[in-house]
Tab-separated table of C-alpha atoms in Angstrom:
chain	number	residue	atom	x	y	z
A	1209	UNK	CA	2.031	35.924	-19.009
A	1210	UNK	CA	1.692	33.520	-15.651
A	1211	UNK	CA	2.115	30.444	-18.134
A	1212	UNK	CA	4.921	30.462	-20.858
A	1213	UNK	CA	3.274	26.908	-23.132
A	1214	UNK	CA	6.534	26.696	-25.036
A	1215	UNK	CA	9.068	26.730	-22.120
A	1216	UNK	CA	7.212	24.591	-18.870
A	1217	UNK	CA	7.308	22.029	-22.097
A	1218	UNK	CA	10.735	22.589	-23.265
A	1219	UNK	CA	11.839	22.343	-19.577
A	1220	UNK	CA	14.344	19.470	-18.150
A	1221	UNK	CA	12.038	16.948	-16.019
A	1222	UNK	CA	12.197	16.938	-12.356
A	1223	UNK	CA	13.324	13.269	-10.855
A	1224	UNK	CA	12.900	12.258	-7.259
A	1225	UNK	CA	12.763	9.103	-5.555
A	1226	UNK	CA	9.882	7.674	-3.676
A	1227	UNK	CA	9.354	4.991	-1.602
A	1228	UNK	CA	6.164	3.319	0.440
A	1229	UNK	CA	6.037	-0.273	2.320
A	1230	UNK	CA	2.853	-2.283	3.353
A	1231	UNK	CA	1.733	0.661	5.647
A	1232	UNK	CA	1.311	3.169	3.239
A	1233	UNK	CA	-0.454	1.070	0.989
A	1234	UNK	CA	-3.378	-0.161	4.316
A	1235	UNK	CA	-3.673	3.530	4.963
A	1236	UNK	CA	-4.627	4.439	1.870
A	1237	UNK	CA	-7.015	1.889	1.140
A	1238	UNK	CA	-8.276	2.275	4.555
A	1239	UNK	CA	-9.071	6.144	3.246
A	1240	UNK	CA	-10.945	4.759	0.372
A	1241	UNK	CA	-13.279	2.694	2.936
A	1242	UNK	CA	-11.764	-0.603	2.338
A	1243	UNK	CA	-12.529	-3.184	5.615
A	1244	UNK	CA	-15.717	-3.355	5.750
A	1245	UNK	CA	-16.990	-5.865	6.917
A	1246	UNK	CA	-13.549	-6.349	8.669
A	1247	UNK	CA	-13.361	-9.881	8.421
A	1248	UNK	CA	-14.737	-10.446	4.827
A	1249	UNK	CA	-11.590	-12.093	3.231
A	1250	UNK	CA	-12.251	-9.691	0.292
A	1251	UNK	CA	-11.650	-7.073	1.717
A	1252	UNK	CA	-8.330	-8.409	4.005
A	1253	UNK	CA	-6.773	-8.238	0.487
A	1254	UNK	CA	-7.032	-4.557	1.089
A	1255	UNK	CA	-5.787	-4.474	4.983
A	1256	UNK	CA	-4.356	-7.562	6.504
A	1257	UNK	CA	-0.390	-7.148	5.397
A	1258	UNK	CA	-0.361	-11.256	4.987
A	1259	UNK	CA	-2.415	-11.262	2.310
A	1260	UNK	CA	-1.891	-7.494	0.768
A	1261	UNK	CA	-2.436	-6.869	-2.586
A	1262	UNK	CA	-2.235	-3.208	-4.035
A	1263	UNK	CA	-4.977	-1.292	-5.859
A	1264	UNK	CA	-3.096	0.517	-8.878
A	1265	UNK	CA	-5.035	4.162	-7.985
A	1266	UNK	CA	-2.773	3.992	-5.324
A	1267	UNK	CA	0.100	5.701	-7.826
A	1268	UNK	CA	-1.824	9.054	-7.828
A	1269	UNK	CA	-0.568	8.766	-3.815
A	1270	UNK	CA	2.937	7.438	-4.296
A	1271	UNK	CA	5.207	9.750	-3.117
A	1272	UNK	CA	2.491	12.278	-1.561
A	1273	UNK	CA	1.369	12.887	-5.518
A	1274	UNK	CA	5.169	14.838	-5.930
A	1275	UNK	CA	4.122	15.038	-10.093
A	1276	UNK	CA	0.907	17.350	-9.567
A	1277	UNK	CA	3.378	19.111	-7.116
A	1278	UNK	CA	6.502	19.541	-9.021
A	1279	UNK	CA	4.499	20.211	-11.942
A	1280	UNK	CA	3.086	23.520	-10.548
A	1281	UNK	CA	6.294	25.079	-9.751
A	1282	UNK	CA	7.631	24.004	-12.995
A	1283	UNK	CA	9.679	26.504	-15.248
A	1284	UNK	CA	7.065	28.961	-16.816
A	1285	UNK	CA	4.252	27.825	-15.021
A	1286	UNK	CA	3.643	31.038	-11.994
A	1287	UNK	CA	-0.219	30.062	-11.363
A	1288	UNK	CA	-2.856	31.059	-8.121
A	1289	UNK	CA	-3.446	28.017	-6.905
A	1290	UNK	CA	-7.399	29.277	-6.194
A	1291	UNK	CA	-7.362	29.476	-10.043
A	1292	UNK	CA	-6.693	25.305	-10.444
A	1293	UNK	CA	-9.008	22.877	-10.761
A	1294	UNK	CA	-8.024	18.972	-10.879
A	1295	UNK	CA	-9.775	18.128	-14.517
A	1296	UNK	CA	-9.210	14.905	-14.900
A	1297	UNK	CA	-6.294	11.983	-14.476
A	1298	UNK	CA	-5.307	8.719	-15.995
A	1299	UNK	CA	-2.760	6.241	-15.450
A	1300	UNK	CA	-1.012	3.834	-17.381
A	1301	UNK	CA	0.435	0.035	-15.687
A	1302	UNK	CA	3.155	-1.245	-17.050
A	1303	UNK	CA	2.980	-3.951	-14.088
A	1304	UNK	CA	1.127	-4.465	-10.969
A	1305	UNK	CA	2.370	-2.352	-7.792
A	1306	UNK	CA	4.654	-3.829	-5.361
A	1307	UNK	CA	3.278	-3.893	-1.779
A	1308	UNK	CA	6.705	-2.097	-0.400
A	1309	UNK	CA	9.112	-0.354	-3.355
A	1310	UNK	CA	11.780	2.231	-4.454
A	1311	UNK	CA	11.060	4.035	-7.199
A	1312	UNK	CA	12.543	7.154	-9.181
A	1313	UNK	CA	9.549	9.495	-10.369
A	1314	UNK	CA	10.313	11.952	-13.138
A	1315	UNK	CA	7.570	14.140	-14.043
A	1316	UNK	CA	7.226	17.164	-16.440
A	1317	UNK	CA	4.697	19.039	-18.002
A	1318	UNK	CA	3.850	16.985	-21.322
A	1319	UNK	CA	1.264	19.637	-23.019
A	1320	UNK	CA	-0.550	23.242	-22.431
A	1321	UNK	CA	-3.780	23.492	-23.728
A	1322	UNK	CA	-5.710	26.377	-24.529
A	1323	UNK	CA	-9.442	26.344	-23.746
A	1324	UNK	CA	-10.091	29.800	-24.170
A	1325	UNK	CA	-11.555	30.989	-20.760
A	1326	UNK	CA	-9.139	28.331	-18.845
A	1327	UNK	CA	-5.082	26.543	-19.660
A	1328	UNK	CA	-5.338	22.590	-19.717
A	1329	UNK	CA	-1.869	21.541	-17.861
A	1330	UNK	CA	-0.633	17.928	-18.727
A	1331	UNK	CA	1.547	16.905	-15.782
A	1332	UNK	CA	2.950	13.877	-16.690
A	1333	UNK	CA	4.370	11.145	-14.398
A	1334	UNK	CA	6.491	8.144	-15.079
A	1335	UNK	CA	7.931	6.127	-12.219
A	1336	UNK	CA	10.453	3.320	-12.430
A	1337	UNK	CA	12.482	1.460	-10.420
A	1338	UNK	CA	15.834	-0.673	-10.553
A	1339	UNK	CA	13.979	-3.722	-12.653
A	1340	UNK	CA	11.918	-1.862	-14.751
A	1341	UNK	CA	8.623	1.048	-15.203
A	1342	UNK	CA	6.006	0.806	-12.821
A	1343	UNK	CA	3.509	2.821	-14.340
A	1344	UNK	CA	2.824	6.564	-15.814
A	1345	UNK	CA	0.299	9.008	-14.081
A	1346	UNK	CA	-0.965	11.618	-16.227
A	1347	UNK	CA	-3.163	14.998	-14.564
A	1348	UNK	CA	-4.864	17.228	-16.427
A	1349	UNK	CA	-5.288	20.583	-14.522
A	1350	UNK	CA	-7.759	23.092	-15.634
A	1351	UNK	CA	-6.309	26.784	-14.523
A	1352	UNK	CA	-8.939	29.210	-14.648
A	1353	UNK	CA	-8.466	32.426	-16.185
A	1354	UNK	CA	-4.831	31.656	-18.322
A	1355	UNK	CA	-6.124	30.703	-21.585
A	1356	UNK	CA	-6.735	32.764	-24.861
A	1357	UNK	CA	-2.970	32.484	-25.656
A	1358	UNK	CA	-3.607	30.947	-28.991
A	1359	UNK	CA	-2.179	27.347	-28.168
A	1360	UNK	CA	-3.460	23.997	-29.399
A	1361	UNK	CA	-6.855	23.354	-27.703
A	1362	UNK	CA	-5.933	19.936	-27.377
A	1363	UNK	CA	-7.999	16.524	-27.781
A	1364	UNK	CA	-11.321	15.907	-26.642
A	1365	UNK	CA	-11.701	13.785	-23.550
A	1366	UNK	CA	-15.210	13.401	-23.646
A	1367	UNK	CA	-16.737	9.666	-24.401
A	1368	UNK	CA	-20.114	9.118	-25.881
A	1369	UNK	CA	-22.705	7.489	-23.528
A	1370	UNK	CA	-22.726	4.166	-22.894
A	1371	UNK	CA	-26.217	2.603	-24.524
A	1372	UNK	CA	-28.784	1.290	-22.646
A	1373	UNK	CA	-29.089	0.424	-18.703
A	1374	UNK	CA	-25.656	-0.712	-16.981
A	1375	UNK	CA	-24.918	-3.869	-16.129
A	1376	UNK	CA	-24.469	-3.564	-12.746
A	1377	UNK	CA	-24.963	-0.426	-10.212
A	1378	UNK	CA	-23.633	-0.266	-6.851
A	1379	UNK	CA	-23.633	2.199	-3.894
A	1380	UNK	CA	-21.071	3.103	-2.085
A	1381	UNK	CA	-21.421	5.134	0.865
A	1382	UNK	CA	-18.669	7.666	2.327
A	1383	UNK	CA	-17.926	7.790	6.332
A	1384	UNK	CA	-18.262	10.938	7.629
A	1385	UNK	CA	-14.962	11.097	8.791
A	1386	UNK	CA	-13.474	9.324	5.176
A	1387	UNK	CA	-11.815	12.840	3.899
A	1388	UNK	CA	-10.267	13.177	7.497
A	1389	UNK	CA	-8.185	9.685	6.651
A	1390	UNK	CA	-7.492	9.711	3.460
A	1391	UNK	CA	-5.777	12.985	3.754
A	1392	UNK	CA	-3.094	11.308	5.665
A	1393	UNK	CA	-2.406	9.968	2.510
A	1394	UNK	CA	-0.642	13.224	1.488
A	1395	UNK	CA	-3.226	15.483	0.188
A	1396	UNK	CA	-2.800	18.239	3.195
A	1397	UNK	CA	-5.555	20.726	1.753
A	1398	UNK	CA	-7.729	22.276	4.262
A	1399	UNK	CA	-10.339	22.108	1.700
A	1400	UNK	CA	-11.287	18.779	2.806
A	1401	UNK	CA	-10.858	19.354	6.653
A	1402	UNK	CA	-11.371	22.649	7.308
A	1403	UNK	CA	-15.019	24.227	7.530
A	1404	UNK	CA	-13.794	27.847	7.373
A	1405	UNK	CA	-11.673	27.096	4.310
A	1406	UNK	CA	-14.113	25.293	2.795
A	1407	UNK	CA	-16.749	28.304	3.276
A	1408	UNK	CA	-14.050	30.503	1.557
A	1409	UNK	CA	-13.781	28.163	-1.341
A	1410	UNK	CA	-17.668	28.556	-1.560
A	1411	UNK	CA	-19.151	25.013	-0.086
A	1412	UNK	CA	-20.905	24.748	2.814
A	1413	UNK	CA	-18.974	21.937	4.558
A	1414	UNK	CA	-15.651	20.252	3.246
A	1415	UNK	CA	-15.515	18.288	0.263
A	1416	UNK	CA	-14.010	14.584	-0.738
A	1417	UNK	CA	-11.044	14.643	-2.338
A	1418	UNK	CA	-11.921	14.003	-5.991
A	1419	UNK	CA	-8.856	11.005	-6.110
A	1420	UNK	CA	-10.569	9.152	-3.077
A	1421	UNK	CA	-13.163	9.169	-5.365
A	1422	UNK	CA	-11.554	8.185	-8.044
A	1423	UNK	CA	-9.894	4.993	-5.840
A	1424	UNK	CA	-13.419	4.073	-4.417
A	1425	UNK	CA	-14.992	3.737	-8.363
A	1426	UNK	CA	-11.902	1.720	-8.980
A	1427	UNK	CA	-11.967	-0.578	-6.286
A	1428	UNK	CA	-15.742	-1.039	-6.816
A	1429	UNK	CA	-15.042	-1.959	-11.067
A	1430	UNK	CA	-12.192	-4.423	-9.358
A	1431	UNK	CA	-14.193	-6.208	-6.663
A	1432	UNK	CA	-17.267	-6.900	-9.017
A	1433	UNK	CA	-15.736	-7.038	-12.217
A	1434	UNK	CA	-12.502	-8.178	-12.971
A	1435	UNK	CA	-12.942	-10.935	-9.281
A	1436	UNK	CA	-10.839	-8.678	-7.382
A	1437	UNK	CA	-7.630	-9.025	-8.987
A	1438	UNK	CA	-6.064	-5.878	-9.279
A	1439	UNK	CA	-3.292	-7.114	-11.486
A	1440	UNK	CA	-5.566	-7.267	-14.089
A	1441	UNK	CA	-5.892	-3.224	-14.228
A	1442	UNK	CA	-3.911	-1.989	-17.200
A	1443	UNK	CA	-4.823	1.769	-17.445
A	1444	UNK	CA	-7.532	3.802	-15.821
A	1445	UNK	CA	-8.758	7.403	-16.445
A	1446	UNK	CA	-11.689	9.884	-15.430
A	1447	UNK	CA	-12.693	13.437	-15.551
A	1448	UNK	CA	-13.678	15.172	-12.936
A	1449	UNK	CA	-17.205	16.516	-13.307
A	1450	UNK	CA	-18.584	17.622	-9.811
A	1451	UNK	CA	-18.045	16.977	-5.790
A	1452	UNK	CA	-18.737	14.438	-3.016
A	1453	UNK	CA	-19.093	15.656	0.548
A	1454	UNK	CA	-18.519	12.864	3.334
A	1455	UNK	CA	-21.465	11.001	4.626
A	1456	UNK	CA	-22.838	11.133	1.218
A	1457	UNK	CA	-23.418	7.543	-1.046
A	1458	UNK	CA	-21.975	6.986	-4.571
A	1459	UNK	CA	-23.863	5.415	-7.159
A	1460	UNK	CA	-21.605	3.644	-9.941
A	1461	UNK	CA	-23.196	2.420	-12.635
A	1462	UNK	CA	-20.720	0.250	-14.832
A	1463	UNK	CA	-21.124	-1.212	-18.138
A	1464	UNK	CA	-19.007	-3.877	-19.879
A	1465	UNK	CA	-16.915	-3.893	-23.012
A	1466	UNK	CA	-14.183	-5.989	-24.615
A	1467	UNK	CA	-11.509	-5.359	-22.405
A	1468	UNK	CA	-12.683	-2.494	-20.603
A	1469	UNK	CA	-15.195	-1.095	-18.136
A	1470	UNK	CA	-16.872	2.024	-18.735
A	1471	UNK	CA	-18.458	3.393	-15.641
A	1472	UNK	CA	-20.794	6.447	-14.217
A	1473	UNK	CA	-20.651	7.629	-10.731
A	1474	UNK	CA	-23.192	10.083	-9.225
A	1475	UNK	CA	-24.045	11.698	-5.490
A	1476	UNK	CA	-27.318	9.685	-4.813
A	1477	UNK	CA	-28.577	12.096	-2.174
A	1478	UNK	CA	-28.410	14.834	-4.447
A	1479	UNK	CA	-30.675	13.687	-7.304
A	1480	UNK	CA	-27.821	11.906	-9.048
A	1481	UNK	CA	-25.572	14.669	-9.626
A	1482	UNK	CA	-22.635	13.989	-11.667
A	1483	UNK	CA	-19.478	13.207	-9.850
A	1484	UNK	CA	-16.692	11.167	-11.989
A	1485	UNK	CA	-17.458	11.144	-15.890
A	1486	UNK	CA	-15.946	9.287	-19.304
A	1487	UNK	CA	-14.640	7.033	-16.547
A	1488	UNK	CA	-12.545	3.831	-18.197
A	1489	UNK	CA	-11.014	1.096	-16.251
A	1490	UNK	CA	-9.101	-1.062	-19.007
A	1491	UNK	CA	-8.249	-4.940	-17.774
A	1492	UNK	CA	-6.616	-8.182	-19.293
């Protein structure tokens, strides 16, 4: 069987170290559409090195994402990749991100799950450095085709719906050219570049990545909700419930709770289709 449950768990975890400075961290909230207007001061929290501060979705880029990576090619895990779907991801502060670090990342598949028609992966990431954890990434990865093995099916990730209207919606728009950028982030697939590959994948132009999307809904909860101080993000988690193409608008609709955010985020062109679901931003 392509995935052996009881020995990609059993197996030693895979450390490597990582490192970024105040570059990596501008380009990747420039790929998230951060800088506009240029000269807001909001947003040269997000650019201007001087006065950098670092939005914590940018772990699920550390290191070109080497967890989701590593995690794939992971003792008893043989998988086609046209079979895996991103399902979902969370992640876990321990403190806020340094604007330049060294880190060691371990990561290691923490659960299988069996859904029947698909295999739930749990690739699990926890970076730390010399003083300390940083934080702990976790992706859930939906392989098509591998369950029916008889494993756990594994806990529910669905939230019920928040009651009554939100209070507050924003929009969001993507640049047509947004996928192009963040890419250089690390995520090379030609999926969100490449017309002909997208065609073959079955969409008619490429799609966003489904993590810029994830670090635009995040920096949307922190700029109108928690006065744009990132350090007040403690954990954060989505599932991944449909796609974005660039040039497209997102509509995020956030309600407020005691010490979190729930939020709803939707392709506004396309009748409101769903995009990011049981979406949680929890803050001090």
């Amino acid at each position: 069987m392509p995935i052996d449950a009881e020995k990609a768990v059993a197996a030693e975890p895979r450390s490597a170290e990582i490192t970024w400075d105040h570059k990596d961290i501008q380009l990747y909230h420039l790929g998230l559409g951060a800088g506009r207007p240029a000269t807001d001061p909001a947003e040269l929290r997000y650019t201007l090195e001087s006065r950098l501060h670092v939005l914590p979705s940018f772990a699920t880029v550390a290191g070109a994402g080497m967890g989701v990576v590593g995690g794939l090619s992971a003792p008893g895990i043989e998988v086609d990749l046209a079979a895996v779907l991103h399902g979902g991801q969370s992640i876990t502060l321990h403190r806020p991100i340094p604007v330049a670090g060294k880190a060691v990342t371990t990561s290691r598949v923490a659960a299988v799950y069996d859904k029947g028609k698909a295999a739930v992966l749990v690739l699990r990431s926890e970076v730390r450095a010399d003083d300390g954890p940083l934080w702990t990434s976790d992706a859930q990865i939906f392989v098509r085709g591998e369950g029916g093995f008889g494993g756990d099916r594994g806990p529910s990730t669905r939230l019920p719906a928040p009651e009554g209207d939100p209070d507050l919606e924003v929009e969001r728009p993507v640049r047509e050219d947004q996928a192009l950028l963040y890419r250089l982030s690390g995520d090379w697939n030609p999926l969100h570049a490449d017309p002909e590959f997208a065609a073959l994948a079955g969409f008619d132009r490429p799609i966003l990545h489904g993590l810029c999307t994830y670090g635009m809904t995040l920096k949307a909860v922190v700029d109108t909700q928690l006065d744009g101080d990132v350090s007040r993000v403690r954990g954060y988690s989505t599932r991944f419930a449909g796609v974005v193409f660039p040039g497209e608008t997102l509509r995020i609709r956030m309600w407020r709770g005691e010490g979190r955010v729930q939020a709803k985020v939707t392709a506004a062109e396309r009748d409101d289709a769903p995009v990011l679901a049981d979406t949680v931003v929890e803050h001090a």
